[in-house]
Structure formats: structure tokens, C-alpha cells
CSV table of C-alpha atoms and ligand atoms in Angstrom, one decimal:
chain,number,residue,atom,x,y,z
A,1,MET,CA,-38.6,1.6,173.1
A,2,THR,CA,-35.5,3.0,174.7
A,3,ARG,CA,-36.1,6.4,176.3
A,4,LEU,CA,-33.3,9.0,176.3
A,5,LEU,CA,-33.8,11.4,179.3
A,6,PRO,CA,-31.6,14.5,179.4
A,7,VAL,CA,-30.3,15.2,182.9
A,8,ASP,CA,-28.2,18.0,184.4
A,9,PRO,CA,-24.7,16.5,185.1
A,10,ILE,CA,-24.1,18.7,188.1
A,11,ALA,CA,-27.5,19.2,189.7
A,12,PRO,CA,-29.5,16.2,188.5
A,13,ASP,CA,-33.2,16.7,188.0
A,14,ALA,CA,-35.1,14.9,190.8
A,15,GLU,CA,-37.9,13.6,188.4
A,16,VAL,CA,-35.3,12.0,186.1
A,17,VAL,CA,-33.4,10.4,189.0
A,18,ASP,CA,-36.6,9.0,190.5
A,19,GLU,CA,-37.6,7.6,187.2
A,20,ALA,CA,-34.2,5.8,186.8
A,21,ALA,CA,-34.6,4.4,190.3
A,22,ARG,CA,-38.1,3.2,189.5
A,23,VAL,CA,-36.9,1.4,186.4
A,24,LEU,CA,-34.0,-0.2,188.3
A,25,ARG,CA,-36.4,-1.3,191.1
A,26,ALA,CA,-38.6,-2.9,188.5
A,27,GLY,CA,-35.7,-5.0,187.2
A,28,GLY,CA,-34.9,-2.7,184.2
A,29,LEU,CA,-31.6,-1.5,182.8
A,30,VAL,CA,-30.5,2.1,182.8
A,31,GLY,CA,-27.7,3.7,180.8
A,32,LEU,CA,-26.0,5.6,183.6
A,33,PRO,CA,-23.3,8.4,183.2
A,34,THR,CA,-20.3,8.1,185.5
A,35,GLU,CA,-17.1,10.2,185.6
A,36,THR,CA,-15.3,7.5,183.6
A,37,VAL,CA,-17.6,6.1,180.9
A,38,TYR,CA,-21.4,5.3,180.7
A,39,GLY,CA,-22.4,2.2,182.5
A,40,LEU,CA,-25.2,-0.3,181.8
A,41,ALA,CA,-26.9,-0.4,185.2
A,42,ALA,CA,-29.1,-2.9,187.0
A,43,CYS,CA,-29.9,-3.3,190.7
A,44,ALA,CA,-27.0,-5.4,192.0
A,45,LEU,CA,-29.2,-7.4,194.4
A,46,ASP,CA,-31.6,-8.5,191.7
A,47,PRO,CA,-30.1,-11.6,189.9
A,48,ALA,CA,-32.7,-11.5,187.0
A,49,ALA,CA,-31.8,-7.8,186.3
A,50,VAL,CA,-28.1,-8.6,186.4
A,51,ALA,CA,-28.7,-11.5,183.9
A,52,ARG,CA,-30.2,-8.9,181.6
A,53,ILE,CA,-26.9,-7.0,181.6
A,54,PHE,CA,-25.0,-10.0,180.3
A,55,ALA,CA,-27.6,-10.6,177.6
A,56,ALA,CA,-27.7,-7.0,176.5
A,57,LYS,CA,-23.9,-6.8,176.2
A,58,GLY,CA,-23.4,-10.3,174.7
A,59,ARG,CA,-20.9,-10.8,177.5
A,60,PRO,CA,-20.0,-14.3,178.9
A,61,SER,CA,-21.7,-14.8,182.2
A,62,ASN,CA,-18.4,-15.6,184.0
A,63,HIS,CA,-17.1,-12.0,183.4
A,64,PRO,CA,-17.6,-10.2,186.7
A,65,LEU,CA,-19.3,-6.8,186.9
A,66,ILE,CA,-18.4,-3.8,189.0
A,67,ALA,CA,-20.8,-3.0,191.9
A,68,HIS,CA,-21.3,0.7,192.4
A,69,VAL,CA,-22.0,2.1,195.9
A,70,LEU,CA,-22.0,5.5,197.6
A,71,GLY,CA,-19.1,4.8,199.9
A,72,GLU,CA,-17.1,2.4,202.2
A,73,ASP,CA,-20.1,1.5,204.4
A,74,ALA,CA,-22.1,0.1,201.5
A,75,ALA,CA,-19.0,-1.5,200.0
A,76,GLN,CA,-18.3,-3.4,203.3
A,77,ARG,CA,-21.8,-4.9,203.2
A,78,LEU,CA,-21.0,-6.5,199.8
A,79,ALA,CA,-17.6,-7.8,201.0
A,80,ALA,CA,-16.7,-10.7,203.2
A,81,THR,CA,-13.7,-8.8,204.5
A,82,TRP,CA,-12.5,-5.3,204.1
A,83,PRO,CA,-8.7,-5.3,204.2
A,84,ASP,CA,-6.7,-2.4,205.4
A,85,THR,CA,-5.5,-1.8,201.8
A,86,ALA,CA,-9.1,-1.4,200.7
A,87,HIS,CA,-9.8,1.0,203.5
A,88,ARG,CA,-6.7,3.1,202.7
A,89,LEU,CA,-7.5,3.2,199.0
A,90,ALA,CA,-11.2,4.0,199.5
A,91,ALA,CA,-10.3,6.8,202.0
A,92,ALA,CA,-7.9,8.4,199.5
A,93,PHE,CA,-9.7,8.0,196.2
A,94,TRP,CA,-13.5,7.5,196.8
A,95,PRO,CA,-15.7,8.8,195.4
A,96,GLY,CA,-13.7,8.5,192.1
A,97,PRO,CA,-12.4,6.3,189.3
A,98,LEU,CA,-10.9,3.4,191.4
A,99,THR,CA,-12.4,-0.1,191.6
A,100,ILE,CA,-11.3,-2.3,194.5
A,101,VAL,CA,-11.5,-6.1,194.3
A,102,VAL,CA,-12.2,-7.9,197.6
A,103,ASP,CA,-13.7,-11.2,198.8
A,104,ARG,CA,-17.5,-11.4,198.1
A,105,ALA,CA,-19.9,-11.7,201.0
A,106,ARG,CA,-22.0,-14.8,201.0
A,107,GLY,CA,-25.2,-12.7,200.7
A,108,THR,CA,-24.0,-10.8,197.6
A,109,PRO,CA,-25.5,-12.4,194.5
A,110,PRO,CA,-22.8,-14.5,192.7
A,111,ALA,CA,-24.1,-13.3,189.3
A,112,VAL,CA,-22.5,-9.8,189.9
A,113,SER,CA,-19.1,-11.6,190.4
A,114,GLY,CA,-19.5,-13.8,187.4
A,115,GLY,CA,-19.9,-16.7,189.8
A,116,GLY,CA,-16.6,-16.1,191.4
A,117,ASP,CA,-15.6,-15.5,195.1
A,118,SER,CA,-14.4,-12.0,194.7
A,119,ILE,CA,-16.2,-8.7,194.0
A,120,ALA,CA,-15.2,-5.5,192.3
A,121,ILE,CA,-16.6,-2.4,194.0
A,122,ARG,CA,-16.3,1.4,193.3
A,123,ALA,CA,-18.0,4.6,194.5
A,124,PRO,CA,-18.4,6.8,191.5
A,125,SER,CA,-18.1,10.6,191.8
A,126,HIS,CA,-20.5,11.6,189.1
A,127,ALA,CA,-23.5,13.5,190.6
A,128,VAL,CA,-26.0,11.6,188.5
A,129,ALA,CA,-24.7,8.2,189.4
A,130,ARG,CA,-24.6,9.2,193.1
A,131,ALA,CA,-28.2,10.6,192.9
A,132,VAL,CA,-29.5,7.4,191.4
A,133,LEU,CA,-27.7,5.3,194.0
A,134,ARG,CA,-29.2,7.4,196.7
A,135,ALA,CA,-32.7,7.2,195.3
A,136,LEU,CA,-32.4,3.4,194.8
A,137,GLY,CA,-30.9,2.8,198.2
A,138,GLN,CA,-29.1,-0.3,196.9
A,139,PRO,CA,-25.9,-1.1,195.1
A,140,ILE,CA,-25.8,-0.9,191.3
A,141,ALA,CA,-24.1,-3.4,189.0
A,142,ALA,CA,-22.8,-1.7,185.9
A,143,PRO,CA,-20.2,-2.7,183.3
A,144,SER,CA,-19.4,-0.2,180.6
A,145,ALA,CA,-22.4,0.1,178.3
A,146,ASN,CA,-20.9,-1.4,175.2
A,147,ARG,CA,-21.2,-4.7,173.4
A,148,PHE,CA,-18.7,-7.3,174.6
A,149,GLN,CA,-15.0,-6.3,173.7
A,150,GLY,CA,-16.2,-3.1,172.0
A,151,LEU,CA,-15.3,0.5,172.7
A,152,SER,CA,-16.6,2.0,175.9
A,153,PRO,CA,-19.3,4.6,175.5
A,154,THR,CA,-18.5,8.2,176.5
A,155,THR,CA,-21.8,9.7,175.5
A,156,ALA,CA,-25.5,8.7,175.8
A,157,ASP,CA,-25.7,8.4,172.0
A,158,HIS,CA,-22.9,5.8,172.1
A,159,VAL,CA,-24.9,3.8,174.6
A,160,LEU,CA,-27.9,3.9,172.3
A,161,ARG,CA,-25.9,2.7,169.3
A,162,GLU,CA,-24.2,-0.1,171.3
A,163,ILE,CA,-27.1,-1.5,173.3
A,164,GLY,CA,-30.1,-0.2,171.4
A,165,THR,CA,-33.4,-1.6,172.6
A,166,GLY,CA,-31.6,-3.7,175.2
A,167,VAL,CA,-31.7,-0.8,177.6
A,168,ASP,CA,-34.9,0.8,179.0
A,169,VAL,CA,-33.8,4.3,179.8
A,170,ILE,CA,-30.5,6.2,179.1
A,171,LEU,CA,-29.7,9.3,181.2
A,172,ASP,CA,-28.0,11.8,179.0
A,173,ALA,CA,-25.7,14.0,181.1
A,174,GLY,CA,-23.3,14.8,178.2
A,175,PRO,CA,-19.8,13.5,177.6
A,176,CYS,CA,-18.0,11.7,180.5
A,177,ALA,CA,-15.1,13.7,182.2
A,178,ALA,CA,-12.4,11.0,182.0
A,179,GLY,CA,-13.5,9.1,178.9
A,180,ILE,CA,-11.6,6.0,180.0
A,181,GLU,CA,-12.6,3.3,182.6
A,182,SER,CA,-11.7,3.2,186.3
A,183,THR,CA,-8.4,1.7,187.6
A,184,VAL,CA,-8.9,-1.8,189.0
A,185,VAL,CA,-6.9,-2.9,192.1
A,186,ASP,CA,-6.9,-6.3,193.8
A,187,ALA,CA,-6.8,-5.6,197.6
A,188,ARG,CA,-7.0,-9.2,198.7
A,189,THR,CA,-3.3,-9.9,198.6
A,190,THR,CA,-0.7,-8.5,201.1
A,191,ARG,CA,0.8,-6.7,198.2
A,192,PRO,CA,-2.0,-4.9,196.2
A,193,ARG,CA,-2.1,-5.7,192.5
A,194,LEU,CA,-3.0,-3.4,189.6
A,195,LEU,CA,-5.4,-5.4,187.4
A,196,ARG,CA,-6.4,-2.7,185.0
A,197,PRO,CA,-4.7,0.7,184.6
A,198,GLY,CA,-7.3,3.4,184.3
A,199,ALA,CA,-8.5,6.9,185.0
A,200,LEU,CA,-6.7,7.1,188.3
A,201,ASP,CA,-3.1,7.0,187.2
A,202,LEU,CA,-0.3,4.9,188.7
A,203,PRO,CA,1.7,7.9,190.1
A,204,HIS,CA,-1.4,8.8,192.2
A,205,LEU,CA,-2.0,5.2,193.3
A,206,ARG,CA,1.5,4.9,194.5
A,207,THR,CA,1.1,7.7,196.9
A,208,VAL,CA,-1.1,5.4,198.9
A,209,VAL,CA,0.1,1.9,197.9
A,210,PRO,CA,3.8,2.4,197.0
A,211,ASP,CA,4.4,-1.3,196.7
A,212,ILE,CA,1.6,-2.0,194.2
A,213,GLU,CA,2.4,-4.9,191.9
A,214,ARG,CA,1.9,-4.5,188.1
A,215,ALA,CA,-0.3,-7.6,187.5
A,216,ASP,CA,-1.4,-6.0,184.2
A,217,GLU,CA,2.2,-6.5,183.0
A,218,ALA,CA,2.9,-9.8,184.6
A,219,TYR,CA,-0.1,-11.4,183.0
A,220,ARG,CA,0.3,-9.9,179.6
A,221,GLY,CA,0.0,-12.8,177.1
A,222,ALA,CA,-0.4,-15.3,179.9
A,223,GLU,CA,-3.1,-18.0,179.5
A,224,GLU,CA,-4.3,-17.7,183.1
A,225,ARG,CA,-5.4,-14.1,183.9
A,226,PRO,CA,-6.4,-12.8,187.3
A,227,SER,CA,-9.3,-10.8,185.7
A,228,PRO,CA,-11.3,-11.7,182.7
A,229,GLY,CA,-11.2,-8.1,181.6
A,230,MET,CA,-7.5,-8.5,181.1
A,231,GLN,CA,-7.9,-10.6,177.9
A,232,ALA,CA,-5.8,-9.4,175.1
A,233,ARG,CA,-8.4,-8.1,172.7
A,234,HIS,CA,-10.8,-5.6,174.3
A,235,TYR,CA,-11.8,-2.0,173.9
A,236,ALA,CA,-11.5,-2.5,170.1
A,237,PRO,CA,-13.0,-0.7,167.2
A,238,ARG,CA,-14.3,-2.5,164.1
A,239,ALA,CA,-11.3,-1.2,162.1
A,240,ARG,CA,-7.9,-3.0,162.4
A,241,VAL,CA,-5.5,-1.0,164.6
A,242,HIS,CA,-1.8,-0.8,163.9
A,243,ILE,CA,0.6,0.9,166.3
A,244,ALA,CA,3.7,2.5,164.7
A,245,PRO,CA,6.7,3.3,166.9
A,246,ASP,CA,6.9,7.0,165.8
A,247,ARG,CA,5.3,9.7,163.7
A,248,PRO,CA,7.3,9.2,160.4
A,249,GLU,CA,6.7,5.5,160.5
A,250,ALA,CA,3.0,5.9,161.2
A,251,GLN,CA,2.7,8.4,158.3
A,252,ARG,CA,4.7,6.1,156.0
A,253,ILE,CA,2.4,3.1,156.7
A,254,ALA,CA,-0.7,5.2,156.4
A,255,ASP,CA,0.4,6.6,153.1
A,256,GLU,CA,1.2,3.2,151.8
A,257,LEU,CA,-2.2,1.9,152.8
A,258,VAL,CA,-3.9,4.8,151.0
A,259,HIS,CA,-1.8,4.1,148.0
A,260,GLN,CA,-3.0,0.5,148.0
A,261,GLY,CA,-6.6,1.7,148.0
A,262,THR,CA,-7.3,0.9,151.7
A,263,ARG,CA,-9.5,3.3,153.7
A,264,ALA,CA,-6.9,4.4,156.3
A,265,GLY,CA,-7.0,6.6,159.3
A,266,LEU,CA,-4.0,8.2,161.1
A,267,LEU,CA,-4.1,8.9,164.8
A,268,VAL,CA,-1.2,11.1,165.9
A,269,LEU,CA,0.1,12.5,169.2
A,270,GLY,CA,0.0,16.3,169.3
A,271,PRO,CA,-0.7,18.6,166.3
A,272,MET,CA,0.2,17.8,162.7
A,273,SER,CA,0.6,20.5,160.1
A,274,SER,CA,1.1,18.8,156.8
A,275,ARG,CA,-1.5,16.5,155.3
A,276,SER,CA,0.1,13.8,153.4
A,277,SER,CA,-3.0,12.8,151.4
A,278,ASP,CA,-6.6,14.0,151.2
A,279,LEU,CA,-7.7,10.3,151.2
A,280,LEU,CA,-6.3,9.9,154.7
A,281,SER,CA,-8.5,10.6,157.8
A,282,ILE,CA,-6.1,12.3,160.2
A,283,ARG,CA,-7.0,12.8,163.9
A,284,CYS,CA,-4.7,14.6,166.3
A,285,LEU,CA,-5.0,13.8,170.0
A,286,ALA,CA,-3.4,16.0,172.7
A,287,HIS,CA,0.1,15.3,173.9
A,288,ASP,CA,-1.2,14.9,177.4
A,289,PRO,CA,-2.5,11.6,178.9
A,290,VAL,CA,-5.6,13.0,180.5
A,291,THR,CA,-6.9,14.8,177.4
A,292,TYR,CA,-5.8,12.0,175.1
A,293,ALA,CA,-7.7,9.5,177.2
A,294,HIS,CA,-10.8,11.7,177.2
A,295,ASP,CA,-10.9,11.7,173.4
A,296,LEU,CA,-9.5,8.3,172.6
A,297,PHE,CA,-12.7,6.1,172.5
A,298,SER,CA,-14.9,8.7,170.8
A,299,THR,CA,-12.2,9.3,168.1
A,300,LEU,CA,-11.8,5.5,167.4
A,301,ARG,CA,-15.6,5.3,167.2
A,302,GLU,CA,-15.8,8.3,164.8
A,303,LEU,CA,-13.2,6.6,162.5
A,304,ASP,CA,-15.3,3.4,162.6
A,305,GLU,CA,-18.3,5.4,161.6
A,306,ALA,CA,-16.4,6.9,158.7
A,307,ARG,CA,-15.9,3.3,157.6
A,308,ILE,CA,-12.1,3.4,158.0
A,309,ASP,CA,-10.6,-0.1,157.6
A,310,VAL,CA,-7.2,0.4,159.2
A,311,ILE,CA,-6.2,2.9,161.9
A,312,VAL,CA,-2.5,3.6,162.2
A,313,VAL,CA,-1.6,5.0,165.6
A,314,GLU,CA,1.5,6.8,166.6
A,315,ALA,CA,2.8,5.2,169.8
A,316,VAL,CA,2.3,7.1,173.0
A,317,PRO,CA,5.1,7.6,175.5
A,318,GLN,CA,6.2,4.6,177.7
A,319,ASP,CA,5.6,6.4,180.9
A,320,ASP,CA,3.5,5.6,183.9
A,321,ALA,CA,1.2,8.5,183.3
A,322,TRP,CA,0.3,7.1,179.9
A,323,LEU,CA,-0.2,3.5,181.2
A,324,ALA,CA,-4.0,3.4,180.8
A,325,VAL,CA,-3.9,4.9,177.3
A,326,ALA,CA,-1.1,2.5,176.2
A,327,ASP,CA,-3.0,-0.4,177.6
A,328,ARG,CA,-6.2,0.4,175.7
A,329,LEU,CA,-4.3,1.0,172.4
A,330,ARG,CA,-2.5,-2.3,172.8
A,331,ARG,CA,-5.7,-4.2,173.3
A,332,ALA,CA,-7.4,-2.4,170.5
A,333,ALA,CA,-4.5,-3.5,168.2
A,334,CYS,CA,-4.8,-7.1,169.2
A,335,PRO,CA,-6.0,-9.3,166.3
A,336,ALA,CA,-9.6,-10.5,166.5
B,1,LIG,O1,-15.1,3.0,184.9
B,1,LIG,C1,-15.5,1.9,185.0
B,1,LIG,O2,-15.0,1.0,185.7
B,1,LIG,C2,-16.9,1.6,184.3
B,1,LIG,C3,-18.0,2.4,184.9
B,1,LIG,C4,-19.3,2.1,184.3
B,1,LIG,O3,-18.0,2.3,186.3
B,1,LIG,N1,-17.2,0.2,184.4
B,1,LIG,C5,-16.4,-0.8,183.7
B,1,LIG,O4,-16.9,-2.1,183.9
B,1,LIG,O5,-15.5,-0.5,183.0
B,1,LIG,P1,-16.5,-3.3,183.0
B,1,LIG,O6,-17.3,-4.4,183.4
B,1,LIG,O7,-16.5,-2.9,181.6
B,1,LIG,O8,-15.0,-3.6,183.4
B,1,LIG,C6,-14.8,-4.1,184.7
B,1,LIG,C7,-13.4,-4.5,184.9
B,1,LIG,C8,-13.0,-5.7,184.0
B,1,LIG,O9,-11.6,-5.5,183.6
B,1,LIG,C9,-13.2,-6.9,184.9
B,1,LIG,O10,-12.5,-8.0,184.5
B,1,LIG,C10,-12.7,-6.3,186.2
B,1,LIG,O11,-13.2,-5.0,186.2
B,1,LIG,N2,-13.3,-7.0,187.3
B,1,LIG,C11,-14.6,-7.0,187.7
B,1,LIG,N3,-14.9,-7.8,188.7
B,1,LIG,C12,-13.7,-8.4,189.0
B,1,LIG,C13,-13.3,-9.3,190.0
B,1,LIG,N4,-14.1,-9.9,190.9
B,1,LIG,N5,-12.0,-9.7,190.0
B,1,LIG,C14,-11.1,-9.2,189.1
B,1,LIG,N6,-11.4,-8.3,188.2
B,1,LIG,C15,-12.7,-7.9,188.1
B,2,LIG,MG1,-16.0,-2.7,179.7
């Protein structure tokens, strides 16, 4: 039986934190709130517990996980080398929604890295995640707590629906602040590479690494990707997603679908006054990348739960601040 334990997101209750640490120490899995999305946590130094993460997610075992730590000291213990780029990024953005890829230390279990030579590390800022890390005294491996390729969970209830009995305890600290995953940067190369745009946006990243290379762009559609998480289809709802270039076109396609008897949803950017049809499920997301990102996954999930078959999405601006949102929409729209 999965236990759902409420916990204060700002001043986490000690008994709940201790219980989560106890479960992790015993090789169990914990649904853990972070500032980005909920993670499916296991003790990173326990290969058997890490193997349970892959099983619970239905994730191929060569897809690396993120190791969560309290800060740079703990990160360096997991890494073979700690390049200057990693130090500058950590100093500027940790704790926070930035994941740094470096060479894995020999002593760090390969399972966390999906068997590879590199390791992705981040120091989360969420008080609950930090309290559990402190109580455990060891790094925590945690991918987003969703089934493979599905929508990342932004509430404890989403974790329960995604993973079900595969998780022992879920800490319920309410909805996540960012609602979208961390930004992933490869710090192994002279010129750092953006592997996944995320909650820390590109304009902020560039203040520390102005020469960052857009690997997310360069590898779009390529066979060989630097990170398994960069595969085309990912972060996808059950419904088919269609991106329309503008509002009138989105509305036209949605109306046509409804006319054909399809259960359609329309996701627009900013407010919308006129309802074209009562049969259409319309959701308006804010014309602001941070708020849009916060609501995106939960809205797509809601439309899935309403048994919508096609979601027509009004395209978001092609602007660096919207990069993470545009990336998730593009992947959601990729055919299965
Ligand atoms: O916000 C987040 O990052 C959340 C919370 C729970 O921390 N975690 C998360 O984990 O999104 P996951 O496993 O769903 O996504 C990890 C991403 C994937 O795109 C993966 O390919 C990439 O990080 N990644 C992990 N290890 C890597 C490595 N060694 N080299 C390159 N990319 C790596
Ligand atoms: Mg994920």
C-alpha cells in the first residue's frame, strides 16, 4: 500500500522527513516534491533501490537518472572531475533547477548513470527535498515520477496515478513551484552544452555561460543524441497533440475536429473571450512563460482525464524565454 504523507512545503515536519529517510535507507522508493516536478526517489548509492526506479517507471535501464545532492561538496564526491564550468554554474544557480552533467566517479554506482561514464547532478531548492537529503545523509537518485515518456507530475496525486503501488511513500507538499523540469547542461566540454531547456531559462544561464551551445537544437531529429531524454517523443499526454501556428488556425482546426465528432481540446495563449462550441474543451494558459510552464503539464493531464482525443495548441512565441515550454510542446506533439 502506498502511503501519502502530507508535509509542510516550507517548514517540513521532522517526523515525515525522518520516515522518508527511513524508507530510503531500507531500499524503498519515495515520491519527493522538488521545486520543478515530483521525483521518484531512491538512495543513489543502493543499486537495488535504483533498479526499482527503472521498474516502477517502465524506463529502459540505459536512461540515466539525476543524482540530487545538497551542494557542490556532495556533487564532487559523485564526479570524477569537477570542471570550472560546473563550479561557476553551481555557484550561481544551486540550490535550484539546474542539472549539471560531468564525468562519473568510479565509486558512483553505474546504475544511476544508466551504465554510462557521465552523471547528471543537481541540488534542489525545495525545503522538503533538502530536509530528506539531510536526514538521509546520502545522494538521492530521482527521475520525474511518471511512467516512461509520460507527463511529469506536479502534484502528489499525479505521482499516485502514475506510479501507483510502485512507490512506498509519497510526500504531499502541494503543487510544485516551477511545474517543468530542471535545465540540463553538459559541463564536460570546453564549451558547455544545453541538453534540455528547463525551469532555469536560457537568458539567465547565459549570464554565467555566455558561449553555451544549443545541443537541444543541433540534435533535433538526429539519430545519435547526447542524452536519452532528448528523444523526440517525451512528456506526452495520451491525447494526440497538434500545434497550430496561430490562434485563428488553432480555432479552425479544433472546430473542424468537433464537427467531425472528435473529442477535441483547445489550448490557447492568453485569455479567450468567445467560445466557438460547447463541445470544445478550452483551456487558456497565461501569456507568460513562467506561469504557462507552471500550468502546462497539469492542464494536459486534465484534458487526458476528460478523455479528450486531440489537443490543438496555439504555438507559443519563438523566443529564448519560451524555450522550455516550446520544447515540451514539440515533444508532446511528436507521433507515438
Ligand atoms: O527537474 C528535474 O530535473 C526532475 C526533478 C525530480 O529533479 N527530474 C527529472 O529527471 O526530470 P528525469 O530523469 O525525468 O530527466 C533527466 C534528464 C533526462 O533528459 C536525461 O536524459 C538527462 O536528464 N540526463 C540524465 N543523466 C544524464 C547524463 N549522464 N548525460 C546526459 N543527460 C543526462
Ligand atoms: Mg522525466
